[in-house]
Amino acid sequence: MINTIIARVSGASRYEFEGRKGGKVSIINEVDADNDNQIGMQNSDMSADFSIVDQIRNAGVELPCNLELDIELRMVRAGQNKQQTTSMHVIAARRPKGAGSAPASNAKPESAKA
């Protein structure tokens, strides 16, 4: 099943080793302010298709930024006991819909005309 999310992407990388290709997308989230056990930002990594680095480059964005990600929930075996768990795998990345270019930080708003 494919889900679409918007996430704050901080970076992406890819590898090619002995005929295997893959990638990784790193995201950052603010922690829940009501959770006394966390503070600041939380970092997470998701596996990704090899092409994800090119997709982010072609989106013409500067990281970190919010991106729309198509993710697939995958069942994987992990840990010492190779227990089955769910993993999120990024298959596509793009600018969020309706995300135009933001004005430069030194741009002045236009004054209202009467």
PDB file of N, CA and C in Angstrom:
ATOM      1  N   MET A   1       0.839  -1.174   0.000  1.00  0.00           N
ATOM      2  CA  MET A   1       0.000   0.000   0.000  1.00  0.00           C
ATOM      3  C   MET A   1       0.887   1.240   0.000  1.00  0.00           C
ATOM      4  N   ILE A   2       0.556   2.206  -0.840  1.00  0.00           N
ATOM      5  CA  ILE A   2       1.339   3.435  -0.936  1.00  0.00           C
ATOM      6  C   ILE A   2       0.580   4.564  -0.245  1.00  0.00           C
ATOM      7  N   ASN A   3       1.280   5.303   0.618  1.00  0.00           N
ATOM      8  CA  ASN A   3       0.737   6.465   1.307  1.00  0.00           C
ATOM      9  C   ASN A   3       1.547   7.684   0.908  1.00  0.00           C
ATOM     10  N   THR A   4       0.920   8.845   0.926  1.00  0.00           N
ATOM     11  CA  THR A   4       1.622  10.092   0.647  1.00  0.00           C
ATOM     12  C   THR A   4       1.655  10.913   1.924  1.00  0.00           C
ATOM     13  N   ILE A   5       2.853  11.373   2.295  1.00  0.00           N
ATOM     14  CA  ILE A   5       3.030  12.190   3.494  1.00  0.00           C
ATOM     15  C   ILE A   5       3.830  13.431   3.129  1.00  0.00           C
ATOM     16  N   ILE A   6       3.753  14.442   3.974  1.00  0.00           N
ATOM     17  CA  ILE A   6       4.639  15.593   3.844  1.00  0.00           C
ATOM     18  C   ILE A   6       5.572  15.537   5.040  1.00  0.00           C
ATOM     19  N   ALA A   7       6.871  15.556   4.762  1.00  0.00           N
ATOM     20  CA  ALA A   7       7.870  15.425   5.823  1.00  0.00           C
ATOM     21  C   ALA A   7       8.967  16.458   5.627  1.00  0.00           C
ATOM     22  N   ARG A   8       9.580  16.852   6.722  1.00  0.00           N
ATOM     23  CA  ARG A   8      10.720  17.781   6.691  1.00  0.00           C
ATOM     24  C   ARG A   8      11.962  16.944   6.405  1.00  0.00           C
ATOM     25  N   VAL A   9      12.450  16.999   5.168  1.00  0.00           N
ATOM     26  CA  VAL A   9      13.589  16.188   4.743  1.00  0.00           C
ATOM     27  C   VAL A   9      14.873  16.958   5.007  1.00  0.00           C
ATOM     28  N   SER A  10      15.801  16.320   5.725  1.00  0.00           N
ATOM     29  CA  SER A  10      17.080  16.964   6.028  1.00  0.00           C
ATOM     30  C   SER A  10      18.197  16.480   5.116  1.00  0.00           C
ATOM     31  N   GLY A  11      18.023  15.324   4.480  1.00  0.00           N
ATOM     32  CA  GLY A  11      19.066  14.817   3.592  1.00  0.00           C
ATOM     33  C   GLY A  11      18.671  13.497   2.958  1.00  0.00           C
ATOM     34  N   ALA A  12      19.462  13.100   1.966  1.00  0.00           N
ATOM     35  CA  ALA A  12      19.241  11.817   1.293  1.00  0.00           C
ATOM     36  C   ALA A  12      20.582  11.301   0.798  1.00  0.00           C
ATOM     37  N   SER A  13      20.706   9.997   0.734  1.00  0.00           N
ATOM     38  CA  SER A  13      21.934   9.391   0.209  1.00  0.00           C
ATOM     39  C   SER A  13      21.564   8.111  -0.522  1.00  0.00           C
ATOM     40  N   ARG A  14      22.516   7.597  -1.301  1.00  0.00           N
ATOM     41  CA  ARG A  14      22.276   6.355  -2.031  1.00  0.00           C
ATOM     42  C   ARG A  14      23.559   5.546  -2.085  1.00  0.00           C
ATOM     43  N   TYR A  15      23.405   4.274  -2.433  1.00  0.00           N
ATOM     44  CA  TYR A  15      24.571   3.389  -2.532  1.00  0.00           C
ATOM     45  C   TYR A  15      24.378   2.431  -3.689  1.00  0.00           C
ATOM     46  N   GLU A  16      25.491   1.933  -4.188  1.00  0.00           N
ATOM     47  CA  GLU A  16      25.506   0.854  -5.169  1.00  0.00           C
ATOM     48  C   GLU A  16      26.689  -0.018  -4.794  1.00  0.00           C
ATOM     49  N   PHE A  17      26.404  -1.264  -4.413  1.00  0.00           N
ATOM     50  CA  PHE A  17      27.437  -2.151  -3.905  1.00  0.00           C
ATOM     51  C   PHE A  17      27.154  -3.572  -4.357  1.00  0.00           C
ATOM     52  N   GLU A  18      28.083  -4.166  -5.059  1.00  0.00           N
ATOM     53  CA  GLU A  18      27.966  -5.546  -5.538  1.00  0.00           C
ATOM     54  C   GLU A  18      26.626  -5.812  -6.223  1.00  0.00           C
ATOM     55  N   GLY A  19      26.241  -4.890  -7.099  1.00  0.00           N
ATOM     56  CA  GLY A  19      25.021  -5.064  -7.872  1.00  0.00           C
ATOM     57  C   GLY A  19      23.733  -4.691  -7.166  1.00  0.00           C
ATOM     58  N   ARG A  20      23.812  -4.305  -5.907  1.00  0.00           N
ATOM     59  CA  ARG A  20      22.620  -3.892  -5.157  1.00  0.00           C
ATOM     60  C   ARG A  20      22.588  -2.382  -5.078  1.00  0.00           C
ATOM     61  N   LYS A  21      21.405  -1.811  -5.251  1.00  0.00           N
ATOM     62  CA  LYS A  21      21.231  -0.362  -5.194  1.00  0.00           C
ATOM     63  C   LYS A  21      20.157  -0.026  -4.170  1.00  0.00           C
ATOM     64  N   GLY A  22      20.333   1.098  -3.521  1.00  0.00           N
ATOM     65  CA  GLY A  22      19.332   1.549  -2.568  1.00  0.00           C
ATOM     66  C   GLY A  22      19.627   2.957  -2.128  1.00  0.00           C
ATOM     67  N   GLY A  23      18.813   3.453  -1.225  1.00  0.00           N
ATOM     68  CA  GLY A  23      18.998   4.809  -0.737  1.00  0.00           C
ATOM     69  C   GLY A  23      18.406   4.979   0.646  1.00  0.00           C
ATOM     70  N   LYS A  24      18.537   6.212   1.142  1.00  0.00           N
ATOM     71  CA  LYS A  24      18.041   6.546   2.474  1.00  0.00           C
ATOM     72  C   LYS A  24      17.597   7.998   2.460  1.00  0.00           C
ATOM     73  N   VAL A  25      16.475   8.285   3.095  1.00  0.00           N
ATOM     74  CA  VAL A  25      15.992   9.649   3.279  1.00  0.00           C
ATOM     75  C   VAL A  25      15.963   9.910   4.778  1.00  0.00           C
ATOM     76  N   SER A  26      16.555  11.032   5.192  1.00  0.00           N
ATOM     77  CA  SER A  26      16.556  11.420   6.603  1.00  0.00           C
ATOM     78  C   SER A  26      15.562  12.555   6.798  1.00  0.00           C
ATOM     79  N   ILE A  27      14.716  12.418   7.823  1.00  0.00           N
ATOM     80  CA  ILE A  27      13.732  13.454   8.113  1.00  0.00           C
ATOM     81  C   ILE A  27      13.879  13.904   9.558  1.00  0.00           C
ATOM     82  N   ILE A  28      13.383  15.107   9.839  1.00  0.00           N
ATOM     83  CA  ILE A  28      13.398  15.642  11.197  1.00  0.00           C
ATOM     84  C   ILE A  28      11.981  16.065  11.573  1.00  0.00           C
ATOM     85  N   ASN A  29      11.632  15.834  12.822  1.00  0.00           N
ATOM     86  CA  ASN A  29      10.318  16.206  13.353  1.00  0.00           C
ATOM     87  C   ASN A  29      10.507  16.855  14.706  1.00  0.00           C
ATOM     88  N   GLU A  30       9.658  17.833  15.003  1.00  0.00           N
ATOM     89  CA  GLU A  30       9.644  18.363  16.358  1.00  0.00           C
ATOM     90  C   GLU A  30       8.966  17.327  17.243  1.00  0.00           C
ATOM     91  N   VAL A  31       9.474  17.183  18.458  1.00  0.00           N
ATOM     92  CA  VAL A  31       8.868  16.216  19.372  1.00  0.00           C
ATOM     93  C   VAL A  31       7.599  16.805  19.965  1.00  0.00           C
ATOM     94  N   ASP A  32       6.777  15.954  20.510  1.00  0.00           N
ATOM     95  CA  ASP A  32       5.527  16.356  21.137  1.00  0.00           C
ATOM     96  C   ASP A  32       5.837  17.169  22.390  1.00  0.00           C
ATOM     97  N   ALA A  33       5.344  18.386  22.450  1.00  0.00           N
ATOM     98  CA  ALA A  33       5.616  19.266  23.590  1.00  0.00           C
ATOM     99  C   ALA A  33       5.039  18.713  24.891  1.00  0.00           C
ATOM    100  N   ASP A  34       4.028  17.862  24.801  1.00  0.00           N
ATOM    101  CA  ASP A  34       3.412  17.290  26.000  1.00  0.00           C
ATOM    102  C   ASP A  34       4.139  16.055  26.515  1.00  0.00           C
ATOM    103  N   ASN A  35       5.165  15.597  25.805  1.00  0.00           N
ATOM    104  CA  ASN A  35       5.908  14.402  26.206  1.00  0.00           C
ATOM    105  C   ASN A  35       7.115  14.824  27.040  1.00  0.00           C
ATOM    106  N   ASP A  36       7.091  14.514  28.330  1.00  0.00           N
ATOM    107  CA  ASP A  36       8.180  14.892  29.232  1.00  0.00           C
ATOM    108  C   ASP A  36       9.463  14.113  28.972  1.00  0.00           C
ATOM    109  N   ASN A  37       9.417  13.062  28.174  1.00  0.00           N
ATOM    110  CA  ASN A  37      10.585  12.228  27.919  1.00  0.00           C
ATOM    111  C   ASN A  37      11.365  12.642  26.684  1.00  0.00           C
ATOM    112  N   GLN A  38      10.922  13.683  25.979  1.00  0.00           N
ATOM    113  CA  GLN A  38      11.601  14.125  24.762  1.00  0.00           C
ATOM    114  C   GLN A  38      11.711  15.643  24.752  1.00  0.00           C
ATOM    115  N   ILE A  39      12.718  16.122  24.024  1.00  0.00           N
ATOM    116  CA  ILE A  39      12.896  17.559  23.858  1.00  0.00           C
ATOM    117  C   ILE A  39      13.615  17.806  22.533  1.00  0.00           C
ATOM    118  N   GLY A  40      13.297  18.903  21.875  1.00  0.00           N
ATOM    119  CA  GLY A  40      14.009  19.268  20.648  1.00  0.00           C
ATOM    120  C   GLY A  40      13.450  18.627  19.397  1.00  0.00           C
ATOM    121  N   MET A  41      14.365  18.106  18.574  1.00  0.00           N
ATOM    122  CA  MET A  41      13.999  17.509  17.295  1.00  0.00           C
ATOM    123  C   MET A  41      14.311  16.016  17.311  1.00  0.00           C
ATOM    124  N   GLN A  42      13.535  15.254  16.559  1.00  0.00           N
ATOM    125  CA  GLN A  42      13.744  13.812  16.442  1.00  0.00           C
ATOM    126  C   GLN A  42      14.139  13.501  15.002  1.00  0.00           C
ATOM    127  N   ASN A  43      15.184  12.698  14.826  1.00  0.00           N
ATOM    128  CA  ASN A  43      15.659  12.309  13.496  1.00  0.00           C
ATOM    129  C   ASN A  43      15.202  10.891  13.186  1.00  0.00           C
ATOM    130  N   SER A  44      14.786  10.673  11.943  1.00  0.00           N
ATOM    131  CA  SER A  44      14.383   9.340  11.493  1.00  0.00           C
ATOM    132  C   SER A  44      14.945   9.093  10.106  1.00  0.00           C
ATOM    133  N   ASP A  45      15.236   7.849   9.809  1.00  0.00           N
ATOM    134  CA  ASP A  45      15.695   7.455   8.478  1.00  0.00           C
ATOM    135  C   ASP A  45      14.694   6.480   7.883  1.00  0.00           C
ATOM    136  N   MET A  46      14.481   6.614   6.576  1.00  0.00           N
ATOM    137  CA  MET A  46      13.639   5.676   5.841  1.00  0.00           C
ATOM    138  C   MET A  46      14.442   5.146   4.671  1.00  0.00           C
ATOM    139  N   SER A  47      14.297   3.873   4.366  1.00  0.00           N
ATOM    140  CA  SER A  47      14.945   3.338   3.169  1.00  0.00           C
ATOM    141  C   SER A  47      14.286   3.985   1.954  1.00  0.00           C
ATOM    142  N   ALA A  48      14.991   3.958   0.829  1.00  0.00           N
ATOM    143  CA  ALA A  48      14.471   4.631  -0.364  1.00  0.00           C
ATOM    144  C   ALA A  48      14.996   3.970  -1.623  1.00  0.00           C
ATOM    145  N   ASP A  49      14.308   4.237  -2.729  1.00  0.00           N
ATOM    146  CA  ASP A  49      14.797   3.802  -4.029  1.00  0.00           C
ATOM    147  C   ASP A  49      16.083   4.555  -4.362  1.00  0.00           C
ATOM    148  N   PHE A  50      16.932   3.960  -5.170  1.00  0.00           N
ATOM    149  CA  PHE A  50      18.203   4.557  -5.592  1.00  0.00           C
ATOM    150  C   PHE A  50      17.978   5.911  -6.257  1.00  0.00           C
ATOM    151  N   SER A  51      16.877   6.065  -6.980  1.00  0.00           N
ATOM    152  CA  SER A  51      16.609   7.288  -7.752  1.00  0.00           C
ATOM    153  C   SER A  51      16.174   8.472  -6.899  1.00  0.00           C
ATOM    154  N   ILE A  52      15.986   8.276  -5.604  1.00  0.00           N
ATOM    155  CA  ILE A  52      15.432   9.335  -4.763  1.00  0.00           C
ATOM    156  C   ILE A  52      16.333  10.566  -4.709  1.00  0.00           C
ATOM    157  N   VAL A  53      17.656  10.383  -4.720  1.00  0.00           N
ATOM    158  CA  VAL A  53      18.583  11.520  -4.686  1.00  0.00           C
ATOM    159  C   VAL A  53      18.367  12.397  -5.920  1.00  0.00           C
ATOM    160  N   ASP A  54      18.250  11.780  -7.090  1.00  0.00           N
ATOM    161  CA  ASP A  54      18.006  12.544  -8.316  1.00  0.00           C
ATOM    162  C   ASP A  54      16.645  13.227  -8.287  1.00  0.00           C
ATOM    163  N   GLN A  55      15.634  12.572  -7.738  1.00  0.00           N
ATOM    164  CA  GLN A  55      14.310  13.184  -7.655  1.00  0.00           C
ATOM    165  C   GLN A  55      14.345  14.445  -6.804  1.00  0.00           C
ATOM    166  N   ILE A  56      15.078  14.408  -5.688  1.00  0.00           N
ATOM    167  CA  ILE A  56      15.167  15.584  -4.817  1.00  0.00           C
ATOM    168  C   ILE A  56      15.973  16.681  -5.508  1.00  0.00           C
ATOM    169  N   ARG A  57      17.073  16.320  -6.154  1.00  0.00           N
ATOM    170  CA  ARG A  57      17.853  17.316  -6.905  1.00  0.00           C
ATOM    171  C   ARG A  57      17.004  17.980  -7.982  1.00  0.00           C
ATOM    172  N   ASN A  58      16.242  17.182  -8.724  1.00  0.00           N
ATOM    173  CA  ASN A  58      15.418  17.702  -9.813  1.00  0.00           C
ATOM    174  C   ASN A  58      14.245  18.541  -9.323  1.00  0.00           C
ATOM    175  N   ALA A  59      13.883  18.410  -8.053  1.00  0.00           N
ATOM    176  CA  ALA A  59      12.803  19.219  -7.492  1.00  0.00           C
ATOM    177  C   ALA A  59      13.251  20.661  -7.287  1.00  0.00           C
ATOM    178  N   GLY A  60      14.557  20.914  -7.336  1.00  0.00           N
ATOM    179  CA  GLY A  60      15.083  22.269  -7.202  1.00  0.00           C
ATOM    180  C   GLY A  60      14.867  22.876  -5.831  1.00  0.00           C
ATOM    181  N   VAL A  61      15.030  22.086  -4.800  1.00  0.00           N
ATOM    182  CA  VAL A  61      14.826  22.563  -3.434  1.00  0.00           C
ATOM    183  C   VAL A  61      16.155  22.616  -2.692  1.00  0.00           C
ATOM    184  N   GLU A  62      16.164  23.366  -1.615  1.00  0.00           N
ATOM    185  CA  GLU A  62      17.336  23.423  -0.742  1.00  0.00           C
ATOM    186  C   GLU A  62      16.953  22.771   0.581  1.00  0.00           C
ATOM    187  N   LEU A  63      17.699  21.742   0.952  1.00  0.00           N
ATOM    188  CA  LEU A  63      17.396  21.012   2.184  1.00  0.00           C
ATOM    189  C   LEU A  63      17.986  21.715   3.388  1.00  0.00           C
ATOM    190  N   PRO A  64      17.360  21.644   4.552  1.00  0.00           N
ATOM    191  CA  PRO A  64      16.132  20.916   4.835  1.00  0.00           C
ATOM    192  C   PRO A  64      14.904  21.682   4.333  1.00  0.00           C
ATOM    193  N   CYS A  65      13.890  20.939   3.916  1.00  0.00           N
ATOM    194  CA  CYS A  65      12.626  21.520   3.468  1.00  0.00           C
ATOM    195  C   CYS A  65      11.537  20.455   3.530  1.00  0.00           C
ATOM    196  N   ASN A  66      10.300  20.916   3.430  1.00  0.00           N
ATOM    197  CA  ASN A  66       9.175  19.984   3.388  1.00  0.00           C
ATOM    198  C   ASN A  66       9.045  19.427   1.983  1.00  0.00           C
ATOM    199  N   LEU A  67       8.916  18.112   1.879  1.00  0.00           N
ATOM    200  CA  LEU A  67       8.699  17.442   0.605  1.00  0.00           C
ATOM    201  C   LEU A  67       7.530  16.483   0.742  1.00  0.00           C
ATOM    202  N   GLU A  68       6.854  16.275  -0.364  1.00  0.00           N
ATOM    203  CA  GLU A  68       5.794  15.273  -0.424  1.00  0.00           C
ATOM    204  C   GLU A  68       6.453  13.952  -0.787  1.00  0.00           C
ATOM    205  N   LEU A  69       6.267  12.949   0.044  1.00  0.00           N
ATOM    206  CA  LEU A  69       6.895  11.644  -0.156  1.00  0.00           C
ATOM    207  C   LEU A  69       5.836  10.574  -0.353  1.00  0.00           C
ATOM    208  N   ASP A  70       6.013   9.753  -1.377  1.00  0.00           N
ATOM    209  CA  ASP A  70       5.200   8.549  -1.528  1.00  0.00           C
ATOM    210  C   ASP A  70       5.961   7.442  -0.820  1.00  0.00           C
ATOM    211  N   ILE A  71       5.318   6.832   0.165  1.00  0.00           N
ATOM    212  CA  ILE A  71       5.985   5.782   0.934  1.00  0.00           C
ATOM    213  C   ILE A  71       5.195   4.487   0.838  1.00  0.00           C
ATOM    214  N   GLU A  72       5.936   3.415   0.918  1.00  0.00           N
ATOM    215  CA  GLU A  72       5.360   2.081   0.875  1.00  0.00           C
ATOM    216  C   GLU A  72       5.667   1.417   2.211  1.00  0.00           C
ATOM    217  N   LEU A  73       4.669   0.826   2.825  1.00  0.00           N
ATOM    218  CA  LEU A  73       4.898   0.089   4.066  1.00  0.00           C
ATOM    219  C   LEU A  73       5.344  -1.312   3.692  1.00  0.00           C
ATOM    220  N   ARG A  74       6.502  -1.702   4.199  1.00  0.00           N
ATOM    221  CA  ARG A  74       7.075  -3.009   3.863  1.00  0.00           C
ATOM    222  C   ARG A  74       7.301  -3.821   5.127  1.00  0.00           C
ATOM    223  N   MET A  75       7.111  -5.113   5.000  1.00  0.00           N
ATOM    224  CA  MET A  75       7.422  -6.025   6.092  1.00  0.00           C
ATOM    225  C   MET A  75       8.869  -6.476   5.916  1.00  0.00           C
ATOM    226  N   VAL A  76       9.678  -6.296   6.962  1.00  0.00           N
ATOM    227  CA  VAL A  76      11.086  -6.691   6.911  1.00  0.00           C
ATOM    228  C   VAL A  76      11.423  -7.500   8.155  1.00  0.00           C
ATOM    229  N   ARG A  77      12.497  -8.254   8.057  1.00  0.00           N
ATOM    230  CA  ARG A  77      12.999  -8.997   9.220  1.00  0.00           C
ATOM    231  C   ARG A  77      14.196  -8.225   9.765  1.00  0.00           C
ATOM    232  N   ALA A  78      14.156  -7.925  11.059  1.00  0.00           N
ATOM    233  CA  ALA A  78      15.213  -7.119  11.656  1.00  0.00           C
ATOM    234  C   ALA A  78      15.523  -7.606  13.068  1.00  0.00           C
ATOM    235  N   GLY A  79      16.664  -7.183  13.563  1.00  0.00           N
ATOM    236  CA  GLY A  79      17.062  -7.516  14.918  1.00  0.00           C
ATOM    237  C   GLY A  79      17.753  -8.859  15.015  1.00  0.00           C
ATOM    238  N   GLN A  80      18.213  -9.160  16.227  1.00  0.00           N
ATOM    239  CA  GLN A  80      18.935 -10.409  16.469  1.00  0.00           C
ATOM    240  C   GLN A  80      18.093 -11.636  16.160  1.00  0.00           C
ATOM    241  N   ASN A  81      16.824 -11.578  16.513  1.00  0.00           N
ATOM    242  CA  ASN A  81      15.942 -12.733  16.321  1.00  0.00           C
ATOM    243  C   ASN A  81      15.246 -12.718  14.968  1.00  0.00           C
ATOM    244  N   LYS A  82      15.602 -11.763  14.124  1.00  0.00           N
ATOM    245  CA  LYS A  82      15.009 -11.626  12.784  1.00  0.00           C
ATOM    246  C   LYS A  82      13.483 -11.584  12.853  1.00  0.00           C
ATOM    247  N   GLN A  83      12.986 -10.814  13.820  1.00  0.00           N
ATOM    248  CA  GLN A  83      11.547 -10.666  13.950  1.00  0.00           C
ATOM    249  C   GLN A  83      11.017  -9.783  12.827  1.00  0.00           C
ATOM    250  N   GLN A  84       9.802 -10.058  12.402  1.00  0.00           N
ATOM    251  CA  GLN A  84       9.201  -9.297  11.326  1.00  0.00           C
ATOM    252  C   GLN A  84       8.671  -7.976  11.879  1.00  0.00           C
ATOM    253  N   THR A  85       8.961  -6.884  11.177  1.00  0.00           N
ATOM    254  CA  THR A  85       8.514  -5.564  11.578  1.00  0.00           C
ATOM    255  C   THR A  85       8.132  -4.767  10.333  1.00  0.00           C
ATOM    256  N   THR A  86       7.498  -3.631  10.528  1.00  0.00           N
ATOM    257  CA  THR A  86       7.090  -2.780   9.413  1.00  0.00           C
ATOM    258  C   THR A  86       8.113  -1.671   9.219  1.00  0.00           C
ATOM    259  N   SER A  87       8.435  -1.392   7.970  1.00  0.00           N
ATOM    260  CA  SER A  87       9.393  -0.352   7.617  1.00  0.00           C
ATOM    261  C   SER A  87       8.763   0.562   6.573  1.00  0.00           C
ATOM    262  N   MET A  88       9.122   1.849   6.606  1.00  0.00           N
ATOM    263  CA  MET A  88       8.653   2.783   5.586  1.00  0.00           C
ATOM    264  C   MET A  88       9.739   2.938   4.532  1.00  0.00           C
ATOM    265  N   HIS A  89       9.361   2.799   3.264  1.00  0.00           N
ATOM    266  CA  HIS A  89      10.292   2.879   2.139  1.00  0.00           C
ATOM    267  C   HIS A  89       9.806   3.969   1.190  1.00  0.00           C
ATOM    268  N   VAL A  90      10.673   4.950   0.902  1.00  0.00           N
ATOM    269  CA  VAL A  90      10.307   6.076   0.037  1.00  0.00           C
ATOM    270  C   VAL A  90      10.484   5.670  -1.422  1.00  0.00           C
ATOM    271  N   ILE A  91       9.426   5.834  -2.215  1.00  0.00           N
ATOM    272  CA  ILE A  91       9.507   5.489  -3.635  1.00  0.00           C
ATOM    273  C   ILE A  91       9.454   6.717  -4.538  1.00  0.00           C
ATOM    274  N   ALA A  92       9.040   7.888  -3.996  1.00  0.00           N
ATOM    275  CA  ALA A  92       9.009   9.111  -4.804  1.00  0.00           C
ATOM    276  C   ALA A  92       9.062  10.322  -3.888  1.00  0.00           C
ATOM    277  N   ALA A  93       9.666  11.412  -4.402  1.00  0.00           N
ATOM    278  CA  ALA A  93       9.759  12.668  -3.654  1.00  0.00           C
ATOM    279  C   ALA A  93       9.524  13.822  -4.615  1.00  0.00           C
ATOM    280  N   ARG A  94       8.802  14.840  -4.138  1.00  0.00           N
ATOM    281  CA  ARG A  94       8.523  16.018  -4.964  1.00  0.00           C
ATOM    282  C   ARG A  94       8.128  17.174  -4.057  1.00  0.00           C
ATOM    283  N   ARG A  95       8.084  18.375  -4.664  1.00  0.00           N
ATOM    284  CA  ARG A  95       7.587  19.533  -3.922  1.00  0.00           C
ATOM    285  C   ARG A  95       6.128  19.289  -3.555  1.00  0.00           C
ATOM    286  N   PRO A  96       5.711  19.752  -2.385  1.00  0.00           N
ATOM    287  CA  PRO A  96       4.295  19.604  -2.035  1.00  0.00           C
ATOM    288  C   PRO A  96       3.417  20.374  -3.019  1.00  0.00           C
ATOM    289  N   LYS A  97       2.234  19.882  -3.274  1.00  0.00           N
ATOM    290  CA  LYS A  97       1.300  20.569  -4.171  1.00  0.00           C
ATOM    291  C   LYS A  97       1.002  21.959  -3.623  1.00  0.00           C
ATOM    292  N   GLY A  98       0.986  22.943  -4.499  1.00  0.00           N
ATOM    293  CA  GLY A  98       0.704  24.312  -4.080  1.00  0.00           C
ATOM    294  C   GLY A  98       1.893  25.016  -3.472  1.00  0.00           C
ATOM    295  N   ALA A  99       3.082  24.413  -3.543  1.00  0.00           N
ATOM    296  CA  ALA A  99       4.278  25.034  -2.972  1.00  0.00           C
ATOM    297  C   ALA A  99       5.006  25.799  -4.061  1.00  0.00           C
ATOM    298  N   GLY A 100       4.754  27.083  -4.117  1.00  0.00           N
ATOM    299  CA  GLY A 100       5.474  27.928  -5.066  1.00  0.00           C
ATOM    300  C   GLY A 100       6.766  28.377  -4.436  1.00  0.00           C
ATOM    301  N   SER A 101       7.466  29.247  -5.109  1.00  0.00           N
ATOM    302  CA  SER A 101       8.705  29.748  -4.519  1.00  0.00           C
ATOM    303  C   SER A 101       8.362  30.840  -3.524  1.00  0.00           C
ATOM    304  N   ALA A 102       8.972  30.785  -2.364  1.00  0.00           N
ATOM    305  CA  ALA A 102       8.727  31.768  -1.312  1.00  0.00           C
ATOM    306  C   ALA A 102       9.475  33.049  -1.626  1.00  0.00           C
ATOM    307  N   PRO A 103       8.942  34.206  -1.215  1.00  0.00           N
ATOM    308  CA  PRO A 103       9.661  35.454  -1.455  1.00  0.00           C
ATOM    309  C   PRO A 103      10.955  35.485  -0.664  1.00  0.00           C
ATOM    310  N   ALA A 104      11.918  36.226  -1.162  1.00  0.00           N
ATOM    311  CA  ALA A 104      13.192  36.366  -0.455  1.00  0.00           C
ATOM    312  C   ALA A 104      12.940  36.997   0.901  1.00  0.00           C
ATOM    313  N   SER A 105      13.776  36.681   1.879  1.00  0.00           N
ATOM    314  CA  SER A 105      13.549  37.158   3.241  1.00  0.00           C
ATOM    315  C   SER A 105      13.641  38.673   3.353  1.00  0.00           C
ATOM    316  N   ASN A 106      14.335  39.337   2.412  1.00  0.00           N
ATOM    317  CA  ASN A 106      14.452  40.792   2.480  1.00  0.00           C
ATOM    318  C   ASN A 106      13.385  41.485   1.637  1.00  0.00           C
ATOM    319  N   ALA A 107      12.460  40.727   1.059  1.00  0.00           N
ATOM    320  CA  ALA A 107      11.396  41.316   0.246  1.00  0.00           C
ATOM    321  C   ALA A 107      10.405  42.036   1.146  1.00  0.00           C
ATOM    322  N   LYS A 108       9.980  43.231   0.714  1.00  0.00           N
ATOM    323  CA  LYS A 108       9.028  44.007   1.500  1.00  0.00           C
ATOM    324  C   LYS A 108       7.628  43.762   0.959  1.00  0.00           C
ATOM    325  N   PRO A 109       6.647  43.619   1.850  1.00  0.00           N
ATOM    326  CA  PRO A 109       5.284  43.424   1.366  1.00  0.00           C
ATOM    327  C   PRO A 109       4.788  44.684   0.673  1.00  0.00           C
ATOM    328  N   GLU A 110       3.925  44.498  -0.326  1.00  0.00           N
ATOM    329  CA  GLU A 110       3.373  45.654  -1.019  1.00  0.00           C
ATOM    330  C   GLU A 110       2.405  46.360  -0.094  1.00  0.00           C
ATOM    331  N   SER A 111       2.435  47.702  -0.113  1.00  0.00           N
ATOM    332  CA  SER A 111       1.516  48.454   0.733  1.00  0.00           C
ATOM    333  C   SER A 111       0.143  48.480   0.076  1.00  0.00           C
ATOM    334  N   ALA A 112      -0.879  48.535   0.903  1.00  0.00           N
ATOM    335  CA  ALA A 112      -2.252  48.560   0.395  1.00  0.00           C
ATOM    336  C   ALA A 112      -2.517  49.890  -0.281  1.00  0.00           C
ATOM    337  N   LYS A 113      -3.196  49.837  -1.427  1.00  0.00           N
ATOM    338  CA  LYS A 113      -3.522  51.056  -2.169  1.00  0.00           C
ATOM    339  C   LYS A 113      -4.999  51.349  -1.988  1.00  0.00           C
ATOM    340  N   ALA A 114      -5.306  52.613  -1.745  1.00  0.00           N
ATOM    341  CA  ALA A 114      -6.699  53.000  -1.515  1.00  0.00           C
ATOM    342  C   ALA A 114      -7.401  53.349  -2.791  1.00  0.00           C
TER     343      ALA A 114
END
